[in-house]
PDB file of C-alpha atoms in Angstrom:
ATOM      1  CA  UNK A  28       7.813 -20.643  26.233  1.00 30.00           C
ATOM      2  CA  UNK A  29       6.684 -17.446  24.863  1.00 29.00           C
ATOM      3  CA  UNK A  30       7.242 -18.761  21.204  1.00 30.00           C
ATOM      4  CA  UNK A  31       5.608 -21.940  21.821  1.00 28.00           C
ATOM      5  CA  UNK A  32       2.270 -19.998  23.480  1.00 28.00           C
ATOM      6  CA  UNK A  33       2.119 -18.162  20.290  1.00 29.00           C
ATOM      7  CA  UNK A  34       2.141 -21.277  17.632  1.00 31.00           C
ATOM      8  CA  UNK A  35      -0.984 -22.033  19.503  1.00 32.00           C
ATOM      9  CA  UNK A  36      -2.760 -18.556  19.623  1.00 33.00           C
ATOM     10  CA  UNK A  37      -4.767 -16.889  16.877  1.00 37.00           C
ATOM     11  CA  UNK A  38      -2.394 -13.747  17.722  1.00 35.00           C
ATOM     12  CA  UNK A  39      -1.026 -11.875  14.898  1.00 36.00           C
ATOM     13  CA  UNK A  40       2.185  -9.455  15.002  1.00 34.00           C
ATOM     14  CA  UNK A  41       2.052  -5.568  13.704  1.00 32.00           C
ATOM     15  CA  UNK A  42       5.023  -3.572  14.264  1.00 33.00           C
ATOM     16  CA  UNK A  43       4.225   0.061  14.997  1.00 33.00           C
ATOM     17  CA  UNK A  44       6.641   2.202  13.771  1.00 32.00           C
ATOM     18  CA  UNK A  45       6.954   5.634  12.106  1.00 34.00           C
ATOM     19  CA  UNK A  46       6.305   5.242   8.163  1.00 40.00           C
ATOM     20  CA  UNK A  47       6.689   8.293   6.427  1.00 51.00           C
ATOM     21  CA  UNK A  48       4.165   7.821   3.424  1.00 71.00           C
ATOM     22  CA  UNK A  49       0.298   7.162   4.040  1.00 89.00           C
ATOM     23  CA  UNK A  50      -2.545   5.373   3.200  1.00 94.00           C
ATOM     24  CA  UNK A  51      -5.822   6.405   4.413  1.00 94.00           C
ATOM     25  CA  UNK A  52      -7.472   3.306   6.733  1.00 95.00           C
ATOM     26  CA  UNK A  53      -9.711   1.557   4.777  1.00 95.00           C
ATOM     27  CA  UNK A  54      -7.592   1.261   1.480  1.00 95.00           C
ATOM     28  CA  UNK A  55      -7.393  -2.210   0.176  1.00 96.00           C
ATOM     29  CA  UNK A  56      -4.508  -3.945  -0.404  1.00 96.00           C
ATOM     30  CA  UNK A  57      -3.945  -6.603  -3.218  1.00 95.00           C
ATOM     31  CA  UNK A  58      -3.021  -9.891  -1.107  1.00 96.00           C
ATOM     32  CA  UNK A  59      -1.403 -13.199  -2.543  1.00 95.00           C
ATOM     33  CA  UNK A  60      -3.197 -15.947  -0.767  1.00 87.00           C
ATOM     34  CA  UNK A  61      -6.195 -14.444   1.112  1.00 83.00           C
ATOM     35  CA  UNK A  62      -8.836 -11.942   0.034  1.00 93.00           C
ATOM     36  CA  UNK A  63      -8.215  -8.193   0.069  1.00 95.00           C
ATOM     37  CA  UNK A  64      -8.411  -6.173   3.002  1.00 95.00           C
ATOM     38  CA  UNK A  65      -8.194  -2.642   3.716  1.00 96.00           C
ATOM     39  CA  UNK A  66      -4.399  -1.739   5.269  1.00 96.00           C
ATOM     40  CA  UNK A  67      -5.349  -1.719   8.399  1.00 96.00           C
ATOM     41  CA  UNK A  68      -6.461  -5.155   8.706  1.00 96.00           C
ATOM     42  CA  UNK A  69      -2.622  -6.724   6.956  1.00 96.00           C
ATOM     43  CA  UNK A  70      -0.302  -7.991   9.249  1.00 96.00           C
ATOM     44  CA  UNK A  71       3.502  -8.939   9.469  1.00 96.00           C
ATOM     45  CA  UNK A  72       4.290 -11.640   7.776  1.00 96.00           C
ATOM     46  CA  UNK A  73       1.090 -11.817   4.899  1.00 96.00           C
ATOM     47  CA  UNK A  74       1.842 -12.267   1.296  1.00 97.00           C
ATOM     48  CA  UNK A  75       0.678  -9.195  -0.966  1.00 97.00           C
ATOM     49  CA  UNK A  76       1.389  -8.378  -4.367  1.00 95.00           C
ATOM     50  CA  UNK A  77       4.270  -6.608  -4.906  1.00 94.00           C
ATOM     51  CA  UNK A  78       5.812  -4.552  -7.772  1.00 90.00           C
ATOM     52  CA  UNK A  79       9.262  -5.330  -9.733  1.00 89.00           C
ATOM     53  CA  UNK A  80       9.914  -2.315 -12.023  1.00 84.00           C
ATOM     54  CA  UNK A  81      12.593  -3.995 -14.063  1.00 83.00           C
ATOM     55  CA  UNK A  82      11.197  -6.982 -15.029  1.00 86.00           C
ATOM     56  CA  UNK A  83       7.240  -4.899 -14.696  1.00 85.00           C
ATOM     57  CA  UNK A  84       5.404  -7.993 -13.592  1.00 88.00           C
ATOM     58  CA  UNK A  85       3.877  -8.229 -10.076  1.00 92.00           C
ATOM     59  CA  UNK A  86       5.552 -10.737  -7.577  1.00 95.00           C
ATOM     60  CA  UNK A  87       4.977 -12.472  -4.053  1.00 97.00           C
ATOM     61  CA  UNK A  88       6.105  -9.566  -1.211  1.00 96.00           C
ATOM     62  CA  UNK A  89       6.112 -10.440   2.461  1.00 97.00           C
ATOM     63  CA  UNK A  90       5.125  -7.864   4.856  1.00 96.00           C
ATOM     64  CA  UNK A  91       8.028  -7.127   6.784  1.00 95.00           C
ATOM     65  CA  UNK A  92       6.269  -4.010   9.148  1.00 94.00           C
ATOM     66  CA  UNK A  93       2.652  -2.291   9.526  1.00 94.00           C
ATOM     67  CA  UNK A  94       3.009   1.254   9.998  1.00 91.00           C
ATOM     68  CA  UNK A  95      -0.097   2.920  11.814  1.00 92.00           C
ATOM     69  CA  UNK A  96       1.021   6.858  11.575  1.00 92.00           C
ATOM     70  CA  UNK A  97      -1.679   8.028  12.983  1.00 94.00           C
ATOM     71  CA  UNK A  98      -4.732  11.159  11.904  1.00 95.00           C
ATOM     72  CA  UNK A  99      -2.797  12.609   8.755  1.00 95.00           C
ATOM     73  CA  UNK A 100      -4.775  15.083   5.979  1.00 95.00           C
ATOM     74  CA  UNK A 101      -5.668  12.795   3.130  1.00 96.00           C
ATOM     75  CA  UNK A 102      -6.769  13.557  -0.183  1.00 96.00           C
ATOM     76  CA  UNK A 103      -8.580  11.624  -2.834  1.00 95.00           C
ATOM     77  CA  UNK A 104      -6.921  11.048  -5.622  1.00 93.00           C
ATOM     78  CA  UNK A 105      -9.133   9.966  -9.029  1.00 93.00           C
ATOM     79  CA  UNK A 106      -6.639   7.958 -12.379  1.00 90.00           C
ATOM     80  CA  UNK A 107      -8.510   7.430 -15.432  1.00 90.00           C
ATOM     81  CA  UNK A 108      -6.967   4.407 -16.755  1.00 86.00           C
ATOM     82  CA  UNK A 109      -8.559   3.992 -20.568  1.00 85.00           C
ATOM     83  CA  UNK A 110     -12.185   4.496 -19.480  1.00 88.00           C
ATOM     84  CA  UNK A 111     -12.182   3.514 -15.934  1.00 88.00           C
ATOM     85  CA  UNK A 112     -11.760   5.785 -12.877  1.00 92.00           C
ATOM     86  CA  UNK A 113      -8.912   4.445 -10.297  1.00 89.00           C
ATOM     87  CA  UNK A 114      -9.101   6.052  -6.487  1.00 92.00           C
ATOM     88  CA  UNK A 115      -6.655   6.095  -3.863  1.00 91.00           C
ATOM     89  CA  UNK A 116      -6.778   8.039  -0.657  1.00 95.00           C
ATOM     90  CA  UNK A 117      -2.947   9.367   0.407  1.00 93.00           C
ATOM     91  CA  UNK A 118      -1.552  11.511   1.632  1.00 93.00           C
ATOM     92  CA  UNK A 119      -0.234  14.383  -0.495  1.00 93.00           C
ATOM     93  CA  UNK A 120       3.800  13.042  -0.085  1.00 90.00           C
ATOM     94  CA  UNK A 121       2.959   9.345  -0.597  1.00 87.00           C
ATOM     95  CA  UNK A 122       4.219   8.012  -3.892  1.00 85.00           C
ATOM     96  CA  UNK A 123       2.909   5.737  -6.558  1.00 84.00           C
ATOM     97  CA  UNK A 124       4.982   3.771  -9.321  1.00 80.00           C
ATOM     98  CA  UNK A 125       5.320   6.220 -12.107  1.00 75.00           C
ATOM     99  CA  UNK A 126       6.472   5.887 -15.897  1.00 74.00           C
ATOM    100  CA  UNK A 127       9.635   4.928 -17.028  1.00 72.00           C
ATOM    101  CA  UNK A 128      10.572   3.025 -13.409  1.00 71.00           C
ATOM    102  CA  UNK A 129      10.455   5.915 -11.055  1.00 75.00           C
ATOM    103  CA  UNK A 130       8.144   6.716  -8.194  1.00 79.00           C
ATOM    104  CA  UNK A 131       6.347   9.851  -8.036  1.00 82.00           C
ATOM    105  CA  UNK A 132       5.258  11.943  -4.982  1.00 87.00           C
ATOM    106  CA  UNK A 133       1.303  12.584  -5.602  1.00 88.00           C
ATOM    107  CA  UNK A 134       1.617  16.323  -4.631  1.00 89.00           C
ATOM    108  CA  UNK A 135       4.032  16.322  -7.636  1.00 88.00           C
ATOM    109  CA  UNK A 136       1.418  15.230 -10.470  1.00 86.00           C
ATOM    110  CA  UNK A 137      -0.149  17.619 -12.613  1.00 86.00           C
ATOM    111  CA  UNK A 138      -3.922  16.985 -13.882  1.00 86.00           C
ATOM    112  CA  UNK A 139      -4.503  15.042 -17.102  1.00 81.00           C
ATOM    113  CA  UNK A 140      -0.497  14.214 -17.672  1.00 77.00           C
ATOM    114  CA  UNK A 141       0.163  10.666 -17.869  1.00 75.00           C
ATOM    115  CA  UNK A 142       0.982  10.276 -14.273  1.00 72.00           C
ATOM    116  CA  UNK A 143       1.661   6.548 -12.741  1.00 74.00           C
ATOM    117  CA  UNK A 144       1.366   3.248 -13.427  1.00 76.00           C
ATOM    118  CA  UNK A 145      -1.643   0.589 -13.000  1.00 80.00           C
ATOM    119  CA  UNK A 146      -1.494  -3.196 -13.107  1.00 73.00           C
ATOM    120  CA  UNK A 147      -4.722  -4.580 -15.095  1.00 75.00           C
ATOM    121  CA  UNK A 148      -4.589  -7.781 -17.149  1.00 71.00           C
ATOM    122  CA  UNK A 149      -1.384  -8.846 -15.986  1.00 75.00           C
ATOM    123  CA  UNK A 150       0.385  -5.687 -17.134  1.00 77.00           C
ATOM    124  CA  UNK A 151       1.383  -2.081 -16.199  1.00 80.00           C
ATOM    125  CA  UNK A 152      -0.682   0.448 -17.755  1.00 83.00           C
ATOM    126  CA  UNK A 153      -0.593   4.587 -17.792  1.00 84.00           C
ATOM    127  CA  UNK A 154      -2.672   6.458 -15.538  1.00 85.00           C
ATOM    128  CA  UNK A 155      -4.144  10.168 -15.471  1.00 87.00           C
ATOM    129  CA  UNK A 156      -4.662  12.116 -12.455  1.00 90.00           C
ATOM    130  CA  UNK A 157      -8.504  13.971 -13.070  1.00 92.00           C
ATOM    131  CA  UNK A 158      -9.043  14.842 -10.095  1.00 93.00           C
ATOM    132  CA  UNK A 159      -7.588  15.545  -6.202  1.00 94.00           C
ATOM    133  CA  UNK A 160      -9.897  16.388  -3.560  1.00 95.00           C
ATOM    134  CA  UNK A 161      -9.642  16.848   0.025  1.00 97.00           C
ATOM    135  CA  UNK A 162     -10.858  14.100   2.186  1.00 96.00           C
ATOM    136  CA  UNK A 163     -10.126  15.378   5.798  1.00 97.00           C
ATOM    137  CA  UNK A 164      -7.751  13.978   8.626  1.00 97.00           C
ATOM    138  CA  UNK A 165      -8.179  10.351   8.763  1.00 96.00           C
ATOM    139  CA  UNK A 166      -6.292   7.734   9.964  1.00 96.00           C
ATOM    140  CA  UNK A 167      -3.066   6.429   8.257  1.00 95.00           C
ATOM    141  CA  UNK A 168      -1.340   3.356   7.696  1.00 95.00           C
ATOM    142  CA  UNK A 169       1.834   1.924   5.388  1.00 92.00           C
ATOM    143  CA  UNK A 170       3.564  -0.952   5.021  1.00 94.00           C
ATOM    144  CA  UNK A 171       6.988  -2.198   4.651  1.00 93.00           C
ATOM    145  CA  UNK A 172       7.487  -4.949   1.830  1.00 94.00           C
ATOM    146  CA  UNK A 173      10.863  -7.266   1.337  1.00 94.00           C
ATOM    147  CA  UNK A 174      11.490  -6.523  -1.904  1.00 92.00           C
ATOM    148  CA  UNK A 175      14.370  -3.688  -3.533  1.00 91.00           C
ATOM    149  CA  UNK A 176      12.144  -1.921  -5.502  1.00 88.00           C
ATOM    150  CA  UNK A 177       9.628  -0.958  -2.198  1.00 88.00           C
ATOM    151  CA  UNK A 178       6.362  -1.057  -4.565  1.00 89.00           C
ATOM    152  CA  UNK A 179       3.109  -3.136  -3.917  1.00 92.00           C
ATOM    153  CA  UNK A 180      -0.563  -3.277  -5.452  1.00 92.00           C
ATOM    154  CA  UNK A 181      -3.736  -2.239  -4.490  1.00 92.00           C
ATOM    155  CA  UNK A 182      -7.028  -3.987  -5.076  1.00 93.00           C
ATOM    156  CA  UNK A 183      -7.413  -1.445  -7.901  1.00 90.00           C
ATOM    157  CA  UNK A 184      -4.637  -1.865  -9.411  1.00 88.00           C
ATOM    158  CA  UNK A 185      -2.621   0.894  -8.263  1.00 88.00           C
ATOM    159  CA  UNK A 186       1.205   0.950  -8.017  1.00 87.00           C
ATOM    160  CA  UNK A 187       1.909   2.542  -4.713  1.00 89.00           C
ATOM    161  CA  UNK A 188       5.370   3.047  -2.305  1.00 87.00           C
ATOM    162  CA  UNK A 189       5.765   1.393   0.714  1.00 79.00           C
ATOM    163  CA  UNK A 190       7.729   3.424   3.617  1.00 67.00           C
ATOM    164  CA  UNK A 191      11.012   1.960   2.559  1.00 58.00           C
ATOM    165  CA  UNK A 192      13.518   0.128   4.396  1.00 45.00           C
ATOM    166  CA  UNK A 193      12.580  -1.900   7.429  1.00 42.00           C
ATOM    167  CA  UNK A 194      12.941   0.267  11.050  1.00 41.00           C
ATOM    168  CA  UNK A 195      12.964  -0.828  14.614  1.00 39.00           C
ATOM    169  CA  UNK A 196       9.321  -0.289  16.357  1.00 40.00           C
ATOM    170  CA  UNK A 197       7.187  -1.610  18.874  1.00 38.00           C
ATOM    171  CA  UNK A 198       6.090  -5.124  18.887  1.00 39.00           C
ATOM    172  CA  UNK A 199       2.357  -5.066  19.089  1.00 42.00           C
ATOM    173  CA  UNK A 200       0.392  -8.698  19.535  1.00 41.00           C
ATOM    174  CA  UNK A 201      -3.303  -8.482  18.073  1.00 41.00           C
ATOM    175  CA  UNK A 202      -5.294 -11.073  19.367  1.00 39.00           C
ATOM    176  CA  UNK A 203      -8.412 -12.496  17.056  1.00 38.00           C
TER     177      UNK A 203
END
């Protein structure tokens, strides 16, 4: 009964669980089928772009979990990729896809090294971290992807970690 109320409801499904990497709210996320939207505003079961190292091509990634984690200290984080700036704002231990198909922790990058990868014109491109500067404590979100290698895009193009491996959480309806 409860299933069949839901096929006719406008309800969507987050599951709130601990992530341990963070986004700060308002971050846009690179969807398959539907415009972008900032991470807190993706759901279980939406189609975003996600990241396969080995083959380097984005591919189709359902959301498997939503991770709200709550205020966290995020810092803005500025790529040059050729001439054009790239921002993301993390958390200092979230990790983006780096070169030669590893992820890096953002507190780890030095400035002007070639840091991380982008995805522009249908390829992965180096990045350069210029610049990190404290944002404040803002709210946080992640999400959990299915696919192995746990990467997804952003609207800019950024490579970024998800949290990992599905966990158990809290069921939470959202009603629209």
């Amino acid at each position: 009964r409860g299933q069949e109320l839901f096929h006719r409801s406008d309800a969507k499904l987050r599951v709130l669980c601990g992530g341990n990497q963070c986004l700060g709210e308002g971050v846009r996320v690179a969807r398959v089928e539907k415009r972008n939207v900032g991470i807190e505003r993706c759901y279980v079961g939406d189609l975003v772009w996600g990241y396969d190292l080995g083959r380097k091509v984005k591919v189709p990634a359902r959301i498997l979990e939503v991770h709200e984690n709550g205020g966290r200290e995020v810092w803005g984080w500025e790529f040059l990729v050729g001439d054009v700036v790239v921002v993301v704002e993390a958390t200092e231990d979230h990790e983006v896809g780096g070169l030669d198909g590893v992820r890096v922790v953002l507190s780890s990058l030095k400035p002007w090294n070639l840091a991380c990868l982008v995805f522009k014109s249908e390829k992965s491109v180096s990045a350069r971290l210029i610049r990190k500067e404290f944002i404040g404590i803002r709210p946080t979100w992640d999400l959990t992807i299915e696919h192995p290698d746990h990467l997804f895009l952003l609207e800019n193009g950024l490579i970024v970690s998800n949290s990992g491996k599905p966990t158990s959480g809290a069921v939470e309806t959202v009603w629209h």
